[in-house]
Structure formats: structure tokens, C-alpha cells
């Protein structure tokens, strides 16, 4: 699979005008990182799709087409943005709890724990009956069979994944449910009059587009960040009680404002309803049905705000027995055979992840792409829209690309190797060095108009 063919697949699934593909140029070839998977093609295609969707919305606004270019090395740098983040020239960010990782079970299987949130860590330690120490956790896990522990942790609402072979994953009902779905969905869910772009005379594609970003960690925030770097007004909403990971708040907060709303109380829900009534895009990355239980499902919002574009990002898809299972990028890699295949190719002693959070980043860019396609359709035909993306669907697509023989031997890419892909901005955190948008737009350069801010730095209102 080449980046060009992957981009064409995205464009075809979305039903977009194929003539637009003549306005994009992609350069570079896999492998760009140490992996047997074609991560570079995934990065180039999803980022190019986002840039091209922004260019198409710009064409709707101005009548002018513009060329979009993506270099694979820049796209891969964007897919590793959290790794290259630096604050005041300090050390690389700490992104994982020490207990997170792979463990061998009693029956010779491997399982991955994901304990980056304190409540997930405490829940795992309670199930295992051991202390907060990697050696103690390893000893406890050696007393469990892999499949039993995997199911026990899932039933407890915790985050883990049994390492499965690709064929083993494909035989599961969840994998079969995902296989029946397209890569992503852009569905009309209600009627509304057409809404042309706001802010006539604007110099950015998404100027005047209001986005509520109710997401944390990587996939959802990357989607909001991509919309921001094409000019959208993105208001990030966090619950004051919800955990987060500080470096990701910085990296994925660029270009956004940030407010706190507690959806556990009626006043908070009323505040969010007021914001949603004036929003164009409602982006959320909670488990399927979680926000609907608070009154913020896609159908409810479409009734409240006809013309809304509702974007849902989740781990394992909205259908199948695992739809409610908690998951993260690395867990989806482990469950679906990617970590097994990487280990097998490289001859490692334990499972091996991709060299970046590729499913997170690709899903984020696909979500932003879907939002812009829906905005374009809303402008011409009206309607309310629902965009669905999942890490598992993205992972299945990546696996369909085929593999690069000996790709795991590719040298790793350090920050010094991508110095031309980063820039420094002054913020309340200090001087933040971050990867810049990878898509090169002929007429409307992508950039972050705002530095990252602490959570809750702004009032919960539109400006």
C-alpha cells in the first residue's frame, strides 16, 4: 500500500469529489520508522486527507483550490509529537506509569497492563492483590492464566489486553463486528437547513467554525488540534475530577482554549448545552453511550442544535461485544495482533508495539477529516451529521497495507533528526518545543494561533 492509494481509499470511503486528489502531492516511502508495518503510509495519507478536506472547505468559501503537500518524514514526526515535546529544553516527557507494560502469565501467554491513570492502577493492584511495584505485579500475574486475567480485568472496567496473534484476533466476535464496518462513517442523522461558512473574507479554511472538544489523551485531542491548526475556534472541555497526563495536555492543547465543566451536576450540563447550541462540531472520545447517558448523545444534540456535526472516537468500535471495553492505542495493538507480529519479526523476548501511537494519531486525523467533510456537506445540503472513528477500525486498515520485510531494522528517528519539523512557543508552561503541522498548504498555511494553556484557563463560553 502506498500513501497515494491509502489516501484514495479514504477519499472513496467518504464519497468525496475525486478531482480534488489532483491537488495533493505526497513524497517519501516506508519504512520511515523501525516497524514492519507501513506506518509512514498511514501517517501521510491521514494527514493529507485532513489537509485536503480543509482545502475543499476553503474552496467552498472562496471558489479557489489550493495544493496540499505532505512529506512522509514530517507526517511521521507529527505522529510522534508527544515524544518530541520539550519544555524549557528539559528531558523527554514521562508518558507512562512504571507498571504499564507486558507481563508473562502462568500459561505462557503475555498480557499488557495500562495503568497510566491512578484509578486504573489501583484497580489492577486490587484484582492482583499485590503492591505497587513492577516485580510484585509480575509475580502476581504469573499466578493467572492469560485469558482469565484479561476477562477479569475487563469485567472490572480496567485496562488490559491479552497479546493475540492476528488470526486469533480475527476469529473473535469483536474483530468480526469491526470487519463489517467501513474505515469510518459519516452519517446524516437529522434535517437542518444548509449553513454556509461563517466569517466571510476570512483567511483560514475553518475560520468561524466552533468546536467543542470533549476528549483526553491522544486520538480525540489530535482531531481537535488538527481542526485548530486550520483555523477553527476549539474549546477544550475537561471535567475537574478527571485525570489527565500533563505532557499530552501541553502537546495536544496547542491552538485551543480550555474550560472546566462538571457534567455530574445539573449546572454543568446546562452550561454544556448552552455551548453546544452554538457549536458547529461536537467532538467526544468517551466510550459509546457514556455521554448519551448524560443527555449528550448524537441524536439528542441534533434535536437541540440542528446542523451539528457530532464526532465520536472510541477504542474498539461502536458495535460488537467489546464496544464498552476501555481501551487505548497500545492495548488495541496488543489485542489485534500488531504487537505479536512486531515481536515475531524482530525476534524480541516480549511483545513489541509500533514505534509511535499510530492508531491514535491516524484516528484523530480521520476524525478531523470526517468533521470537515460533514461541514462541507452541511453547507451545501444541510443536515445534522455523525462521524464515527475507532482505533480498532484504523488498526485493521493498517494491517491491510501489508508489511515491510525487515522494516524493524530501520534506524530510529531522534529529535535532532526532525529539528526542521519543530518550533518553539512561549507559554505559561515555559518555552514549549513542539512538532508543527505536517501538511503544507499552498494558500492557507496550517499553524497554531494559541499556545497551550493549563486546564480550565478560560471561561466556558464562546468568544
Coordinates of C-alpha atoms in Angstrom, one line a residue:
X1 CA 0.0 0.0 0.0
X2 CA 1.4 3.4 -1.0
X3 CA 0.4 6.7 0.6
X4 CA -1.4 7.7 -2.6
X5 CA -3.5 4.5 -2.6
X6 CA -4.3 4.9 1.1
X7 CA -5.4 8.5 0.5
X8 CA -7.6 7.4 -2.4
X9 CA -9.2 4.8 -0.2
X10 CA -10.0 7.5 2.5
X11 CA -11.4 9.8 -0.2
X12 CA -13.5 6.9 -1.7
X13 CA -15.0 5.8 1.7
X14 CA -16.1 9.4 2.3
X15 CA -17.6 9.8 -1.1
X16 CA -15.6 13.0 -1.9
X17 CA -15.0 14.6 -5.3
X18 CA -12.2 12.5 -6.8
X19 CA -11.0 15.5 -8.9
X20 CA -9.7 17.0 -5.6
X21 CA -7.0 14.3 -5.5
X22 CA -5.2 16.1 -8.3
X23 CA -4.4 18.9 -5.8
X24 CA -2.2 16.8 -3.5
X25 CA 1.4 15.7 -3.6
X26 CA 2.9 13.0 -1.3
X27 CA 6.6 12.2 -1.0
X28 CA 8.5 9.5 0.8
X29 CA 8.2 5.8 1.2
X30 CA 8.1 3.2 4.0
X31 CA 9.9 2.3 6.2
X32 CA 10.4 5.6 7.9
X33 CA 10.4 4.2 11.4
X34 CA 11.6 0.8 12.9
X35 CA 8.5 -1.3 12.1
X36 CA 7.3 -4.0 9.8
X37 CA 4.0 -2.0 9.3
X38 CA 3.6 0.8 6.8
X39 CA 3.2 3.5 9.4
X40 CA 4.5 6.2 7.1
X41 CA 1.9 5.5 4.5
X42 CA -0.8 5.7 7.3
X43 CA 0.6 9.0 8.6
X44 CA 1.0 10.6 5.1
X45 CA -2.5 9.5 3.9
X46 CA -4.5 10.5 7.0
X47 CA -2.7 13.9 7.3
X48 CA -3.0 14.6 3.6
X49 CA -6.8 13.7 3.8
X50 CA -7.1 16.3 6.6
X51 CA -5.3 19.0 4.7
X52 CA -7.2 18.2 1.5
X53 CA -10.6 18.4 3.4
X54 CA -9.5 21.8 4.7
X55 CA -8.6 22.9 1.2
X56 CA -12.0 21.8 0.0
X57 CA -13.8 23.8 2.7
X58 CA -11.6 26.7 1.6
X59 CA -12.7 26.2 -2.0
X60 CA -16.3 26.2 -0.8
X61 CA -15.6 29.5 1.0
X62 CA -13.6 31.2 -1.8
X63 CA -14.1 29.3 -5.0
X64 CA -10.3 28.7 -5.1
X65 CA -8.5 25.4 -5.0
X66 CA -5.1 25.1 -3.4
X67 CA -2.4 22.5 -3.5
X68 CA -1.6 20.3 -0.5
X69 CA 1.8 18.6 0.0
X70 CA 2.9 16.1 2.7
X71 CA 6.4 14.7 3.2
X72 CA 6.4 11.3 4.9
X73 CA 9.1 12.3 7.3
X74 CA 7.1 15.3 8.5
X75 CA 4.0 13.2 8.8
X76 CA 5.9 10.7 11.0
X77 CA 7.2 13.5 13.2
X78 CA 3.6 14.6 13.7
X79 CA 2.6 11.0 14.6
X80 CA 5.3 11.2 17.4
X81 CA 4.6 14.7 18.5
X82 CA 4.2 13.8 22.2
X83 CA 7.7 12.1 22.1
X84 CA 9.4 15.1 20.7
X85 CA 7.7 17.6 23.0
X86 CA 10.1 19.6 25.2
X87 CA 9.5 22.3 27.9
X88 CA 12.4 24.7 28.6
X89 CA 14.8 22.4 26.8
X90 CA 14.1 19.7 29.5
X91 CA 14.1 15.9 29.2
X92 CA 11.7 13.9 27.2
X93 CA 8.2 13.7 28.8
X94 CA 7.3 10.9 31.1
X95 CA 4.2 9.4 29.5
X96 CA 3.8 6.0 31.2
X97 CA 3.3 4.7 34.7
X98 CA 6.1 2.2 35.6
X99 CA 3.6 -0.7 36.0
X100 CA 2.3 -0.2 32.4
X101 CA 3.7 -2.8 30.1
X102 CA 3.9 -6.5 29.2
X103 CA 3.8 -9.5 31.6
X104 CA 4.0 -13.2 31.1
X105 CA 1.2 -15.3 32.5
X106 CA 1.1 -18.8 34.1
X107 CA 0.1 -20.5 30.8
X108 CA 3.0 -18.8 28.8
X109 CA 0.9 -16.1 27.3
X110 CA 1.6 -12.4 27.5
X111 CA -0.8 -9.6 28.7
X112 CA -0.4 -5.8 28.7
X113 CA -1.5 -3.6 31.5
X114 CA -2.3 0.0 31.0
X115 CA -2.1 1.9 34.3
X116 CA -1.3 5.5 33.4
X117 CA -4.3 6.7 35.4
X118 CA -4.1 6.3 39.2
X119 CA -7.6 4.7 39.5
X120 CA -6.8 2.2 36.8
X121 CA -3.5 1.3 38.6
X122 CA -5.3 0.9 41.9
X123 CA -7.9 -1.3 40.4
X124 CA -5.4 -3.6 38.8
X125 CA -3.5 -3.9 42.1
X126 CA -6.7 -4.7 43.9
X127 CA -7.5 -7.5 41.4
X128 CA -4.0 -8.9 41.6
X129 CA -3.7 -8.5 45.4
X130 CA -0.2 -7.0 45.3
X131 CA 1.7 -3.9 46.0
X132 CA 2.6 -1.0 43.6
X133 CA 5.8 -2.5 42.4
X134 CA 6.6 -3.9 38.9
X135 CA 8.2 -7.0 40.4
X136 CA 5.3 -7.7 42.7
X137 CA 2.8 -7.3 39.8
X138 CA 4.9 -9.6 37.6
X139 CA 4.9 -12.3 40.3
X140 CA 1.1 -11.9 40.8
X141 CA 0.4 -12.2 37.1
X142 CA 2.4 -15.5 36.9
X143 CA -0.4 -16.9 39.1
X144 CA -3.0 -16.3 36.4
X145 CA -3.9 -17.8 33.0
X146 CA -3.8 -15.0 30.4
X147 CA -7.4 -15.2 29.1
X148 CA -8.8 -15.4 32.6
X149 CA -6.9 -12.3 33.7
X150 CA -7.8 -10.4 30.6
X151 CA -11.5 -11.0 31.1
X152 CA -11.4 -10.4 34.8
X153 CA -9.8 -7.0 34.3
X154 CA -12.2 -6.1 31.5
X155 CA -15.2 -7.1 33.7
X156 CA -13.8 -4.8 36.4
X157 CA -13.7 -1.9 34.0
X158 CA -9.9 -1.8 33.9
X159 CA -7.4 -1.5 31.0
X160 CA -5.5 -4.5 29.8
X161 CA -5.2 -6.7 26.7
X162 CA -4.1 -10.3 26.1
X163 CA -1.5 -10.5 23.4
X164 CA -3.1 -12.2 20.5
X165 CA -1.9 -13.5 17.1
X166 CA -3.6 -11.8 14.1
X167 CA -5.5 -14.9 13.3
X168 CA -6.6 -15.4 16.9
X169 CA -7.9 -11.8 16.9
X170 CA -9.7 -12.2 13.6
X171 CA -11.7 -15.2 15.0
X172 CA -13.2 -13.1 17.8
X173 CA -16.7 -11.8 17.5
X174 CA -15.4 -8.2 18.1
X175 CA -13.0 -8.5 15.2
X176 CA -15.8 -9.8 13.0
X177 CA -18.0 -6.9 14.0
X178 CA -15.3 -4.4 13.1
X179 CA -14.7 -6.2 9.8
X180 CA -18.3 -5.5 8.8
X181 CA -17.8 -1.7 9.3
X182 CA -16.1 0.7 6.9
X183 CA -12.9 2.5 7.9
X184 CA -15.1 5.4 9.3
X185 CA -18.6 6.6 8.9
X186 CA -20.1 10.0 8.0
X187 CA -23.9 9.6 8.5
X188 CA -26.7 12.1 8.2
X189 CA -28.7 11.9 11.4
X190 CA -31.2 14.8 11.1
X191 CA -32.6 17.5 9.0
X192 CA -31.4 21.1 9.1
X193 CA -31.1 24.0 6.5
X194 CA -27.8 24.5 4.8
X195 CA -25.2 26.5 6.7
X196 CA -22.5 28.2 4.5
X197 CA -19.2 29.1 6.1
X198 CA -19.2 31.9 8.6
X199 CA -16.7 34.8 8.6
X200 CA -16.7 35.9 5.0
X201 CA -13.4 37.3 4.0
X202 CA -11.5 35.1 6.4
X203 CA -8.0 34.0 5.7
X204 CA -8.2 30.4 7.1
X205 CA -10.3 27.5 6.0
X206 CA -12.1 26.9 9.3
X207 CA -12.4 30.5 10.5
X208 CA -15.7 30.9 12.4
X209 CA -16.1 27.2 13.0
X210 CA -16.8 26.4 16.6
X211 CA -15.6 23.1 18.0
X212 CA -16.3 21.6 21.4
X213 CA -13.5 19.1 22.2
X214 CA -14.6 16.7 25.0
X215 CA -11.6 14.3 24.7
X216 CA -8.4 13.5 26.5
X217 CA -5.0 11.7 25.9
X218 CA -4.3 11.5 22.1
X219 CA -6.8 10.4 19.5
X220 CA -9.6 12.9 20.2
X221 CA -7.3 15.7 21.1
X222 CA -5.3 15.2 17.9
X223 CA -8.6 15.7 16.0
X224 CA -9.4 18.9 17.8
X225 CA -5.8 20.1 17.3
X226 CA -6.0 19.4 13.6
X227 CA -9.2 21.5 13.3
X228 CA -7.5 24.2 15.3
X229 CA -4.5 24.4 13.1
X230 CA -6.8 25.0 10.1
X231 CA -8.4 28.0 11.9
X232 CA -11.3 26.6 14.0
X233 CA -12.2 28.0 17.4
X234 CA -11.6 24.9 19.6
X235 CA -12.8 25.0 23.2
X236 CA -11.5 22.0 25.1
X237 CA -13.8 20.8 27.9
X238 CA -12.5 18.7 30.8
X239 CA -14.1 17.6 34.0
X240 CA -12.4 19.0 37.1
X241 CA -12.3 15.5 38.6
X242 CA -11.0 13.6 35.6
X243 CA -7.3 12.5 35.4
X244 CA -5.0 13.6 32.6
X245 CA -1.4 13.3 31.5
X246 CA 0.4 16.6 31.7
X247 CA 2.7 16.4 28.6
X248 CA -0.3 15.4 26.5
X249 CA -2.3 18.4 27.8
X250 CA 0.5 20.6 26.5
X251 CA 1.2 18.9 23.2
X252 CA -2.5 18.5 22.3
X253 CA -3.6 21.8 23.8
X254 CA -1.9 23.9 21.2
X255 CA -4.3 26.1 19.3
X256 CA -7.1 25.6 21.8
X257 CA -8.8 27.3 24.7
X258 CA -9.6 25.3 27.8
X259 CA -12.5 25.3 30.2
X260 CA -13.7 23.0 33.0
X261 CA -17.3 21.7 33.2
X262 CA -18.5 19.1 35.7
X263 CA -21.2 17.0 33.9
X264 CA -22.1 15.3 37.1
X265 CA -24.2 18.2 38.2
X266 CA -27.2 19.9 36.5
X267 CA -25.5 23.3 36.3
X268 CA -22.6 21.9 34.4
X269 CA -24.8 20.0 32.0
X270 CA -26.8 23.2 31.4
X271 CA -23.6 25.1 30.6
X272 CA -22.5 22.5 28.1
X273 CA -26.0 22.5 26.5
X274 CA -25.7 26.3 26.0
X275 CA -22.2 25.9 24.4
X276 CA -23.5 23.1 22.2
X277 CA -26.3 25.2 21.0
X278 CA -23.8 27.5 19.3
X279 CA -21.3 24.8 18.3
X280 CA -20.6 23.5 14.8
X281 CA -18.7 20.4 15.8
X282 CA -19.1 18.4 19.0
X283 CA -16.1 16.1 19.3
X284 CA -16.1 13.4 22.0
X285 CA -14.0 10.4 22.8
X286 CA -15.8 8.7 25.6
X287 CA -17.0 5.1 25.4
X288 CA -20.1 4.6 23.2
X289 CA -23.2 5.7 25.1
X290 CA -21.4 7.4 28.0
X291 CA -22.3 10.9 27.0
X292 CA -25.8 9.9 25.9
X293 CA -26.4 8.8 29.5
X294 CA -25.8 12.5 30.4
X295 CA -28.1 13.8 27.7
X296 CA -25.4 14.5 25.1
X297 CA -25.8 11.7 22.5
X298 CA -25.7 12.5 18.8
X299 CA -29.5 12.3 18.3
X300 CA -30.2 14.5 21.4
X301 CA -27.7 17.1 20.2
X302 CA -29.1 17.0 16.7
X303 CA -32.5 17.8 18.1
X304 CA -31.2 20.6 20.3
X305 CA -28.8 22.1 17.6
X306 CA -30.0 21.1 14.1
X307 CA -26.9 21.2 11.8
X308 CA -24.4 19.9 14.4
X309 CA -21.5 17.7 13.3
X310 CA -21.1 15.1 16.1
X311 CA -17.8 13.2 16.1
X312 CA -17.3 10.0 18.1
X313 CA -13.9 8.4 18.7
X314 CA -13.6 5.2 20.6
X315 CA -11.2 2.2 21.1
X316 CA -12.9 -0.9 19.8
X317 CA -15.8 0.4 17.7
X318 CA -19.4 1.1 18.4
X319 CA -20.6 -2.5 17.6
X320 CA -19.7 -5.9 18.9
X321 CA -19.2 -7.3 22.5
X322 CA -16.2 -5.1 23.2
X323 CA -17.9 -1.8 22.3
X324 CA -18.0 -0.8 26.0
X325 CA -14.5 -2.1 26.8
X326 CA -12.0 0.5 27.9
X327 CA -9.0 0.8 25.6
X328 CA -6.1 2.8 24.4
X329 CA -3.9 2.7 21.3
X330 CA -1.3 0.3 22.8
X331 CA -4.0 -2.1 24.0
X332 CA -5.6 -2.2 20.6
X333 CA -2.2 -3.1 19.1
X334 CA -1.8 -5.8 21.7
X335 CA -5.3 -7.3 21.3
X336 CA -5.4 -7.2 17.5
X337 CA -2.1 -9.0 16.7
X338 CA 0.1 -6.0 15.9
X339 CA 2.3 -6.3 19.0
X340 CA 2.6 -10.1 18.3
X341 CA 3.7 -9.6 14.7
X342 CA 6.2 -6.9 15.6
X343 CA 7.8 -9.2 18.2
X344 CA 7.8 -12.2 15.8
X345 CA 9.5 -10.2 13.0
X346 CA 12.2 -8.7 15.3
X347 CA 12.8 -11.8 17.4
X348 CA 12.2 -9.9 20.6
X349 CA 11.9 -11.5 24.0
X350 CA 8.5 -9.9 24.6
X351 CA 5.7 -8.3 22.5
X352 CA 6.6 -5.1 20.7
X353 CA 4.5 -2.1 19.9
X354 CA 4.6 0.2 16.9
X355 CA 7.2 3.0 17.2
X356 CA 4.5 5.6 17.7
X357 CA 0.9 5.8 18.8
X358 CA -0.1 5.4 15.2
X359 CA -3.7 4.2 15.8
X360 CA -4.3 7.2 18.0
X361 CA -2.9 9.8 15.6
X362 CA -4.4 8.3 12.5
X363 CA -7.8 8.0 14.1
X364 CA -7.5 11.6 15.2
X365 CA -6.8 12.9 11.7
X366 CA -9.6 10.7 10.3
X367 CA -12.0 12.2 12.8
X368 CA -10.9 15.8 11.8
X369 CA -11.2 14.8 8.2
X370 CA -14.7 13.4 8.7
X371 CA -15.7 16.6 10.6
X372 CA -14.6 18.8 7.7
X373 CA -16.3 16.6 5.1
X374 CA -19.5 16.8 7.1
X375 CA -19.2 20.6 7.4
X376 CA -18.8 20.8 3.7
X377 CA -21.9 18.7 3.1
X378 CA -23.8 20.7 5.7
X379 CA -23.0 23.9 3.8
X380 CA -24.4 22.5 0.5
X381 CA -27.2 20.2 1.5
X382 CA -27.9 20.9 5.2
X383 CA -28.5 18.2 7.8
X384 CA -27.0 17.1 11.1
X385 CA -24.1 14.6 10.9
X386 CA -22.5 11.9 12.9
X387 CA -18.8 10.9 12.2
X388 CA -17.6 7.6 13.8
X389 CA -14.0 6.5 14.1
X390 CA -12.3 3.8 16.2
X391 CA -8.8 2.8 16.9
X392 CA -9.6 -0.8 16.1
X393 CA -11.0 0.0 12.7
X394 CA -7.9 2.1 12.0
X395 CA -5.7 -0.8 13.1
X396 CA -7.5 -3.2 10.9
X397 CA -6.9 -0.8 7.9
X398 CA -3.2 -0.5 8.8
X399 CA -2.8 -4.3 8.9
X400 CA -4.4 -4.5 5.4
X401 CA -1.5 -2.4 4.0
X402 CA 0.9 -5.4 4.1
X403 CA 4.3 -5.4 5.8
X404 CA 7.8 -4.2 5.0
X405 CA 10.3 -7.0 5.2
X406 CA 13.0 -6.2 7.8
X407 CA 11.3 -2.8 8.4
X408 CA 12.1 -3.3 12.1
X409 CA 15.8 -2.8 11.3
X410 CA 15.2 0.8 10.2
X411 CA 17.1 3.3 12.5
X412 CA 15.0 5.2 15.0
X413 CA 14.4 8.9 14.4
X414 CA 15.5 11.3 17.2
X415 CA 14.5 14.8 17.9
X416 CA 17.7 16.0 16.4
X417 CA 16.7 14.3 13.1
X418 CA 13.5 16.3 12.9
X419 CA 14.6 19.7 14.1
X420 CA 13.3 21.3 10.9
X421 CA 9.8 19.9 11.9
X422 CA 9.5 21.6 15.2
X423 CA 9.2 25.2 16.6
X424 CA 9.2 26.8 20.0
X425 CA 6.5 29.0 21.5
X426 CA 6.3 30.8 24.8
X427 CA 3.5 29.6 27.1
X428 CA 2.5 29.5 30.8
X429 CA 4.3 26.2 31.0
X430 CA 7.6 27.8 29.7
X431 CA 9.1 27.6 26.3
X432 CA 7.4 24.7 24.6
X433 CA 9.0 23.0 21.6
X434 CA 6.5 21.0 19.5
X435 CA 6.1 19.4 16.2
X436 CA 4.4 21.7 13.6
X437 CA 1.5 20.7 11.3
X438 CA 2.9 18.3 8.6
X439 CA 0.5 19.4 5.8
X440 CA 1.9 22.2 3.6
X441 CA -1.0 24.3 2.3
X442 CA -0.3 26.4 -0.8
X443 CA -2.6 29.3 0.2
X444 CA -3.5 28.9 3.9
X445 CA -0.6 27.6 6.0
X446 CA -1.6 25.4 8.9
X447 CA -0.5 26.8 12.3
X448 CA -1.4 27.1 16.0
X449 CA -2.8 30.6 16.7
X450 CA -2.7 29.9 20.5
X451 CA -0.1 28.5 22.8
X452 CA -1.0 25.6 25.1
X453 CA -2.7 26.5 28.4
X454 CA -3.5 24.9 31.7
X455 CA -6.8 23.0 32.0
X456 CA -9.5 25.5 32.9
X457 CA -7.6 28.6 31.8
X458 CA -10.7 30.1 30.1
X459 CA -14.3 30.6 30.9
X460 CA -16.8 28.1 29.4
X461 CA -18.1 30.5 26.7
X462 CA -17.6 31.3 23.0
X463 CA -15.6 34.4 22.1

